[in-house]
Short mmCIF file of C-alpha atoms and ligand atoms in Angstrom, two decimals:
data_model
loop_
_atom_site.label_atom_id
_atom_site.label_comp_id
_atom_site.label_asym_id
_atom_site.label_seq_id
_atom_site.Cartn_x
_atom_site.Cartn_y
_atom_site.Cartn_z
CA UNK G 8 11.57 17.39 -19.88
CA UNK G 9 12.36 18.39 -16.30
CA UNK G 10 15.93 18.55 -15.13
CA UNK G 11 16.38 15.07 -13.75
CA UNK G 12 18.95 14.84 -11.02
CA UNK G 13 19.42 11.91 -8.77
CA UNK G 14 18.52 12.58 -5.20
CA UNK G 15 18.73 10.82 -1.92
CA UNK G 16 15.65 11.51 0.03
CA UNK G 17 14.76 10.85 3.61
CA UNK G 18 11.31 11.21 5.03
CA UNK G 19 10.18 11.75 8.57
CA UNK G 20 6.94 9.99 9.30
CA UNK G 21 5.54 11.10 12.61
CA UNK G 22 7.74 14.13 12.32
CA UNK G 23 7.34 15.06 15.96
CA UNK G 24 8.89 11.74 16.87
CA UNK G 25 11.79 12.48 14.55
CA UNK G 26 11.43 9.12 12.86
CA UNK G 27 13.09 9.09 9.47
CA UNK G 28 11.13 6.07 8.26
CA UNK G 29 12.29 5.92 4.69
CA UNK G 30 15.22 6.83 2.51
CA UNK G 31 14.82 6.89 -1.24
CA UNK G 32 17.15 7.24 -4.17
CA UNK G 33 15.47 8.01 -7.48
CA UNK G 34 15.62 10.32 -10.44
CA UNK G 35 14.09 13.65 -9.57
CA UNK G 36 10.57 13.79 -10.87
CA UNK G 37 7.80 16.31 -11.10
CA UNK G 38 5.63 16.47 -7.98
CA UNK G 39 2.81 14.90 -9.89
CA UNK G 40 4.64 11.60 -9.84
CA UNK G 41 4.16 11.44 -6.07
CA UNK G 42 0.61 12.76 -6.08
CA UNK G 43 -1.61 10.05 -4.56
CA UNK G 44 -4.61 11.44 -6.43
CA UNK G 45 -2.90 11.30 -9.77
CA UNK G 46 -3.74 8.34 -11.97
CA UNK G 47 -1.26 7.49 -14.68
CA UNK G 48 2.24 8.77 -14.13
CA UNK G 49 5.39 8.32 -16.15
CA UNK G 50 7.44 5.42 -14.87
CA UNK G 51 10.30 6.46 -12.61
CA UNK G 52 13.35 4.23 -12.90
CA UNK G 53 15.52 3.18 -11.25
CA UNK G 54 14.53 3.54 -7.60
CA UNK G 55 16.10 2.34 -4.35
CA UNK G 56 13.98 2.68 -1.25
CA UNK G 57 15.00 1.67 2.26
CA UNK G 58 13.85 1.99 5.84
CA UNK G 59 15.39 4.45 8.25
CA UNK G 60 18.48 6.62 7.97
CA UNK G 61 20.68 3.58 7.58
CA UNK G 62 18.90 3.04 4.33
CA UNK G 63 20.87 5.94 2.88
CA UNK G 64 24.08 3.89 2.97
CA UNK G 65 22.24 0.90 1.52
CA UNK G 66 20.81 3.07 -1.26
CA UNK G 67 24.26 4.46 -2.07
CA UNK G 68 25.58 0.93 -2.47
CA UNK G 69 22.65 -0.17 -4.61
CA UNK G 70 22.51 2.92 -6.79
CA UNK G 71 25.52 2.30 -9.10
CA UNK G 72 24.20 -1.20 -9.81
CA UNK G 73 20.79 0.15 -10.73
CA UNK G 74 22.06 3.12 -12.64
CA UNK G 75 24.35 1.01 -14.80
CA UNK G 76 21.42 -1.17 -15.81
CA UNK G 77 21.97 -3.93 -13.23
CA UNK G 78 19.34 -6.19 -11.81
CA UNK G 79 17.08 -5.07 -8.94
CA UNK G 80 17.88 -8.30 -7.09
CA UNK G 81 21.64 -7.66 -7.16
CA UNK G 82 21.10 -4.08 -6.03
CA UNK G 83 18.85 -4.97 -3.13
CA UNK G 84 21.21 -7.67 -1.86
CA UNK G 85 24.27 -5.40 -2.14
CA UNK G 86 22.38 -2.59 -0.43
CA UNK G 87 21.32 -4.41 2.71
CA UNK G 88 24.72 -6.06 3.12
CA UNK G 89 26.01 -2.62 4.18
CA UNK G 90 24.02 -2.34 7.42
CA UNK G 91 24.44 -6.10 8.00
CA UNK G 92 28.20 -5.56 8.29
CA UNK G 93 28.03 -2.27 10.22
CA UNK G 94 28.72 -2.85 13.95
CA UNK G 95 27.19 0.54 14.80
CA UNK G 96 23.72 -0.59 13.76
CA UNK G 97 22.36 -2.45 16.75
CA UNK G 98 19.39 -4.17 15.17
CA UNK G 99 20.88 -5.69 12.03
CA UNK G 100 23.62 -8.32 11.60
CA UNK G 101 27.05 -7.73 13.14
CA UNK G 102 26.69 -5.58 16.25
CA UNK G 103 23.00 -6.43 16.59
CA UNK G 104 21.50 -6.78 20.05
CA UNK G 105 21.45 -10.43 21.19
CA UNK G 106 18.54 -12.40 22.58
CA UNK G 107 18.15 -12.65 26.33
CA UNK G 108 20.60 -15.57 26.44
CA UNK G 109 23.27 -13.43 24.77
CA UNK G 110 23.07 -14.97 21.28
CA UNK G 111 22.79 -12.82 18.15
CA UNK G 112 20.17 -14.57 15.99
CA UNK G 113 19.35 -13.22 12.57
CA UNK G 114 16.28 -13.21 10.31
CA UNK G 115 16.30 -12.24 6.62
CA UNK G 116 14.42 -12.75 3.39
CA UNK G 117 14.67 -11.75 -0.24
CA UNK G 118 12.25 -11.77 -3.17
CA UNK G 119 12.75 -11.18 -6.89
CA UNK G 120 10.73 -10.05 -9.89
CA UNK G 121 9.50 -13.55 -10.67
CA UNK G 122 8.08 -14.07 -7.19
CA UNK G 123 10.94 -16.35 -6.22
CA UNK G 124 11.85 -16.03 -2.57
CA UNK G 125 14.31 -17.24 0.00
CA UNK G 126 14.49 -16.84 3.74
CA UNK G 127 16.54 -17.69 6.81
CA UNK G 128 15.46 -17.37 10.41
CA UNK G 129 17.10 -17.87 13.80
CA UNK G 130 20.45 -18.00 12.00
CA UNK G 131 23.62 -17.58 14.08
CA UNK G 132 27.22 -16.60 13.35
CA UNK G 133 26.83 -15.69 9.67
CA UNK G 134 27.61 -12.09 8.69
CA UNK G 135 25.30 -11.83 5.69
CA UNK G 136 22.00 -13.62 6.24
CA UNK G 137 20.55 -11.90 3.17
CA UNK G 138 23.05 -13.67 0.94
CA UNK G 139 22.21 -17.00 2.58
CA UNK G 140 18.53 -16.26 1.93
CA UNK G 141 19.38 -15.66 -1.72
CA UNK G 142 21.19 -19.00 -1.88
CA UNK G 143 18.14 -20.71 -0.35
CA UNK G 144 16.11 -19.14 -3.13
CA UNK G 145 18.52 -20.02 -5.91
CA UNK G 146 20.12 -23.27 -4.79
CA UNK G 147 17.35 -25.18 -3.03
CA UNK G 148 13.76 -26.17 -3.77
CA UNK G 149 12.74 -24.51 -0.48
CA UNK G 150 11.80 -21.02 0.68
CA UNK G 151 12.89 -21.02 4.31
CA UNK G 152 15.67 -22.56 6.39
CA UNK G 153 15.98 -21.98 10.13
CA UNK G 154 18.42 -22.36 12.99
CA UNK G 155 21.12 -24.98 12.81
CA UNK G 156 19.93 -26.19 9.42
CA UNK G 157 20.25 -22.69 8.00
CA UNK G 158 23.74 -22.35 9.46
CA UNK G 159 24.83 -25.77 8.15
CA UNK G 160 23.53 -24.80 4.71
CA UNK G 161 25.38 -21.47 4.84
CA UNK G 162 28.66 -23.16 5.79
CA UNK G 163 28.20 -25.74 3.03
CA UNK G 164 27.72 -22.82 0.63
CA UNK G 165 31.06 -21.33 1.69
CA UNK G 166 29.95 -18.75 4.25
CA UNK G 167 32.26 -18.49 7.26
CA UNK G 168 31.11 -18.61 10.84
CA UNK G 169 32.05 -15.65 12.99
CA UNK G 170 31.15 -14.10 16.31
CA UNK G 171 28.58 -11.37 15.70
CA UNK G 172 28.34 -10.15 19.31
CA UNK G 173 30.41 -6.99 19.62
CA UNK G 174 31.78 -5.93 23.04
CA UNK G 175 29.39 -2.94 23.00
CA UNK G 176 26.34 -5.10 22.29
CA UNK G 177 27.42 -7.53 25.00
CA UNK G 178 27.88 -4.73 27.54
CA UNK G 179 24.43 -3.29 26.72
CA UNK G 180 22.87 -6.72 27.03
CA UNK G 181 24.50 -7.31 30.45
CA UNK G 182 23.25 -3.93 31.67
CA UNK G 183 19.76 -4.74 30.42
CA UNK G 184 19.86 -8.15 32.11
CA UNK G 185 20.81 -6.65 35.46
CA UNK G 186 17.96 -4.17 35.28
CA UNK G 187 15.26 -6.17 33.53
CA UNK G 188 16.24 -9.83 33.74
CA UNK G 189 12.90 -10.85 35.15
CA UNK G 190 10.78 -9.02 32.59
CA UNK G 191 9.95 -9.72 28.99
CA UNK G 192 11.78 -8.22 26.01
CA UNK G 193 11.39 -4.47 25.56
CA UNK G 194 9.00 -3.53 22.77
CA UNK G 195 10.42 -2.38 19.48
CA UNK G 196 10.06 1.38 19.78
CA UNK G 197 11.94 4.54 18.89
CA UNK G 198 14.95 3.46 21.00
CA UNK G 199 15.03 -0.06 19.68
CA UNK G 200 14.48 -0.25 15.96
CA UNK G 201 16.24 -0.09 12.61
CA UNK G 202 15.59 -3.30 10.75
CA UNK G 203 16.61 -2.66 7.18
CA UNK G 204 13.97 -3.31 4.58
CA UNK G 205 14.76 -2.36 1.02
CA UNK G 206 12.91 -2.27 -2.30
CA UNK G 207 14.48 -1.68 -5.70
CA UNK G 208 13.15 -1.06 -9.19
CA UNK G 209 15.62 -1.49 -12.03
CA UNK G 210 15.87 0.08 -15.47
CA UNK G 211 14.02 -2.90 -16.95
CA UNK G 212 11.07 -2.23 -14.67
CA UNK G 213 11.72 -5.21 -12.43
CA UNK G 214 11.23 -5.08 -8.68
CA UNK G 215 13.01 -6.89 -5.85
CA UNK G 216 12.99 -6.64 -2.08
CA UNK G 217 15.05 -7.62 0.95
CA UNK G 218 14.61 -7.45 4.69
CA UNK G 219 17.25 -8.31 7.32
CA UNK G 220 17.43 -7.91 11.09
CA UNK G 221 18.75 -9.17 14.39
CA UNK G 222 15.15 -8.85 15.51
CA UNK G 223 13.75 -7.55 18.74
CA UNK G 224 16.49 -6.86 21.29
CA UNK G 225 16.66 -9.35 24.19
CA UNK G 226 13.88 -11.48 22.71
CA UNK G 227 13.27 -15.01 23.97
CA UNK G 228 15.77 -17.49 22.56
CA UNK G 229 14.23 -18.96 19.40
CA UNK G 230 11.91 -16.04 18.71
CA UNK G 231 11.42 -15.21 15.02
CA UNK G 232 9.85 -11.93 13.93
CA UNK G 233 8.17 -10.77 10.77
CA UNK G 234 11.34 -9.94 8.84
CA UNK G 235 12.02 -13.41 7.35
CA UNK G 236 8.35 -14.19 6.73
CA UNK G 237 7.29 -13.66 3.15
CA UNK G 238 4.06 -11.65 3.19
CA UNK G 239 4.66 -10.25 6.67
CA UNK G 240 8.06 -8.50 6.61
CA UNK G 241 8.38 -8.36 2.81
CA UNK G 242 6.34 -8.94 -0.30
CA UNK G 243 6.99 -8.20 -3.96
CA UNK G 244 4.69 -8.68 -6.93
CA UNK G 245 6.23 -7.41 -10.13
CA UNK G 246 2.82 -6.67 -11.61
CA UNK G 247 1.96 -4.33 -8.73
CA UNK G 248 4.75 -3.29 -6.36
CA UNK G 249 6.59 -4.25 -3.22
CA UNK G 250 6.44 -3.50 0.49
CA UNK G 251 8.59 -4.10 3.54
CA UNK G 252 8.01 -3.62 7.24
CA UNK G 253 9.84 -2.46 10.33
CA UNK G 254 8.84 -2.46 13.97
CA UNK G 255 7.23 -4.92 16.34
CA UNK G 256 7.16 -8.06 14.22
CA UNK G 257 4.42 -9.81 16.15
CA UNK G 258 2.00 -7.02 15.22
CA UNK G 259 3.07 -7.13 11.57
CA UNK G 260 2.64 -10.91 11.38
CA UNK G 261 -0.90 -10.68 12.80
CA UNK G 262 -1.89 -8.43 9.92
CA UNK G 263 0.25 -10.18 7.24
CA UNK G 264 1.30 -6.61 6.69
CA UNK G 265 3.34 -6.48 3.48
CA UNK G 266 1.08 -8.78 1.52
CA UNK G 267 -1.74 -6.50 2.58
CA UNK G 268 0.10 -3.38 1.39
CA UNK G 269 0.72 -4.96 -2.02
CA UNK G 270 -2.88 -6.14 -2.33
CA UNK G 271 -4.07 -2.62 -1.48
CA UNK G 272 -1.85 -1.25 -4.23
CA UNK G 273 -3.30 -3.88 -6.57
CA UNK G 274 -6.72 -2.45 -5.78
CA UNK G 275 -5.50 0.95 -6.91
CA UNK G 276 -4.27 2.61 -3.75
CA UNK G 277 -1.03 4.59 -4.18
CA UNK G 278 1.90 3.33 -2.07
CA UNK G 279 1.60 5.81 0.78
CA UNK G 280 -2.13 5.28 1.16
CA UNK G 281 -1.68 1.51 1.00
CA UNK G 282 0.84 1.77 3.85
CA UNK G 283 -1.57 3.91 5.86
CA UNK G 284 -4.42 1.46 5.39
CA UNK G 285 -2.19 -1.44 6.40
CA UNK G 286 -1.16 0.45 9.54
CA UNK G 287 -4.86 0.90 10.30
CA UNK G 288 -5.28 -2.87 10.00
CA UNK G 289 -2.37 -3.36 12.41
CA UNK G 290 -4.13 -1.02 14.83
CA UNK G 291 -7.34 -3.03 14.52
CA UNK G 292 -5.53 -6.31 15.19
CA UNK G 293 -3.33 -5.11 18.04
CA UNK G 294 -5.03 -3.56 21.08
CA UNK G 295 -1.59 -2.55 22.40
CA UNK G 296 -0.83 -0.53 19.28
CA UNK G 297 -0.10 2.66 21.21
CA UNK G 298 2.87 0.98 22.87
CA UNK G 299 4.53 -0.32 19.74
CA UNK G 300 6.16 0.92 16.61
CA UNK G 301 5.20 -0.42 13.21
CA UNK G 302 6.00 1.03 9.82
CA UNK G 303 5.65 0.04 6.19
CA UNK G 304 7.35 1.39 3.10
CA UNK G 305 6.15 0.60 -0.41
CA UNK G 306 7.24 1.08 -4.00
CA UNK G 307 4.98 0.46 -6.97
CA UNK G 308 5.94 -0.69 -10.43
CA UNK G 309 5.70 2.87 -11.72
CA UNK G 310 8.34 3.98 -9.24
CA UNK G 311 5.99 5.80 -6.89
CA UNK G 312 6.72 5.25 -3.22
CA UNK G 313 5.53 6.07 0.27
CA UNK G 314 5.54 4.98 3.87
CA UNK G 315 3.53 5.19 7.05
CA UNK G 316 4.19 4.36 10.68
CA UNK G 317 2.92 4.46 14.22
CA UNK G 318 5.15 5.06 17.20
CA UNK G 319 4.59 5.08 20.97
CA UNK G 320 3.16 8.26 22.34
CA UNK G 321 1.88 9.40 18.99
CA UNK G 322 -1.25 8.84 17.05
CA UNK G 323 -0.44 7.46 13.69
CA UNK G 324 0.67 10.26 11.42
CA UNK G 325 1.77 10.71 7.89
CA UNK G 326 4.09 13.11 6.21
CA UNK G 327 5.09 13.41 2.61
CA UNK G 328 8.76 12.64 2.06
CA UNK G 329 11.09 15.59 2.58
CA UNK G 330 14.27 16.00 0.63
CA UNK G 331 17.17 15.78 3.05
CA UNK G 332 20.05 15.52 0.72
CA UNK G 333 20.58 16.26 -2.94
CA UNK G 334 23.27 14.58 -4.94
CA UNK G 335 23.89 15.60 -8.52
CA UNK G 336 24.25 12.62 -10.75
CA UNK G 337 23.41 11.91 -14.35
CA UNK G 338 20.18 10.06 -14.92
CA UNK G 339 19.63 7.59 -17.71
CA UNK G 340 15.95 8.35 -18.03
C1 SD4 I 409 11.33 -7.92 14.34
N1 SD4 I 409 10.59 -6.31 12.73
O1 SD4 I 409 12.13 -8.82 14.52
C2 SD4 I 409 11.74 -6.75 13.47
C3 SD4 I 409 12.38 -5.71 14.33
C4 SD4 I 409 12.50 -4.36 13.70
O2 SD4 I 409 13.30 -2.27 13.63
O3 SD4 I 409 11.94 -4.04 12.71
N2 SD4 I 409 13.24 -3.49 14.24
O4 SD4 I 409 10.22 -7.88 14.88
#
């Protein structure tokens, strides 16, 4: 039995670009568990996997829930609420970049082990869109609420309205408007990214996922990206695995990216390879792929995970996750 410590792990995909695409928290496992060529591996549980460096804080929040035997759904919701409330993260929730009219509009979705899902899009003035998405899933017969209807529902559910535009985000928006007011929104690239997507696997072997964002900075008013769209920005199938996306949502939607990643895993591809193949599909479907950033992360039901992304100025590249940070903690495995 190997010494199983808990570790927080961050991986740089497209290392030259310095893009830390995924952060993982999982019991330490033998290398074989991450070997794409390896067939059967021992299940790794629990696991919390998130996009970008900000995922580390989300993973830290989710980890005690998972480690104490809590439900993947509770962990994934608690995890992404951290970046939603962090004003320093400029592409999620409070502090997120507004649209070109100066309104912060949020997209989020959540999915559980039974394939239930909930989503909100073009939602304004609510701090935690992911929790509203969960209420849509649990309290309504619907999957998706948008705009004013989503906000009315949130308020009726007890969520408070608040201004999500921070002075910093407003100042950046005004500067952008002065310089680029006549042009379209800037593409999501290495300077303009950080949607949080998160996947969790609990001690019972159940998967859940969440994705939440303020979307593309300075987008057209009313624009909705991939993040609240089940199958595009997030997909979970408990029999197979889950995937979530980050980057230029239009490109992800065209490829129905996360559903594709999960279907590729269903066909037997390990998570990292499934993400790579889905990125290749995005490339096929988007002639402008060299100007955009798109990334997928995936977690399978055995606890194996991986990610793959493309970024401007780089051919698509893959790198096995590197351990950035080790945290000693008891494991229940
Ligand atoms: C969107 N996918 O709205 C989101 C943006 C994003 O990192 O991922 N930013 O298109």
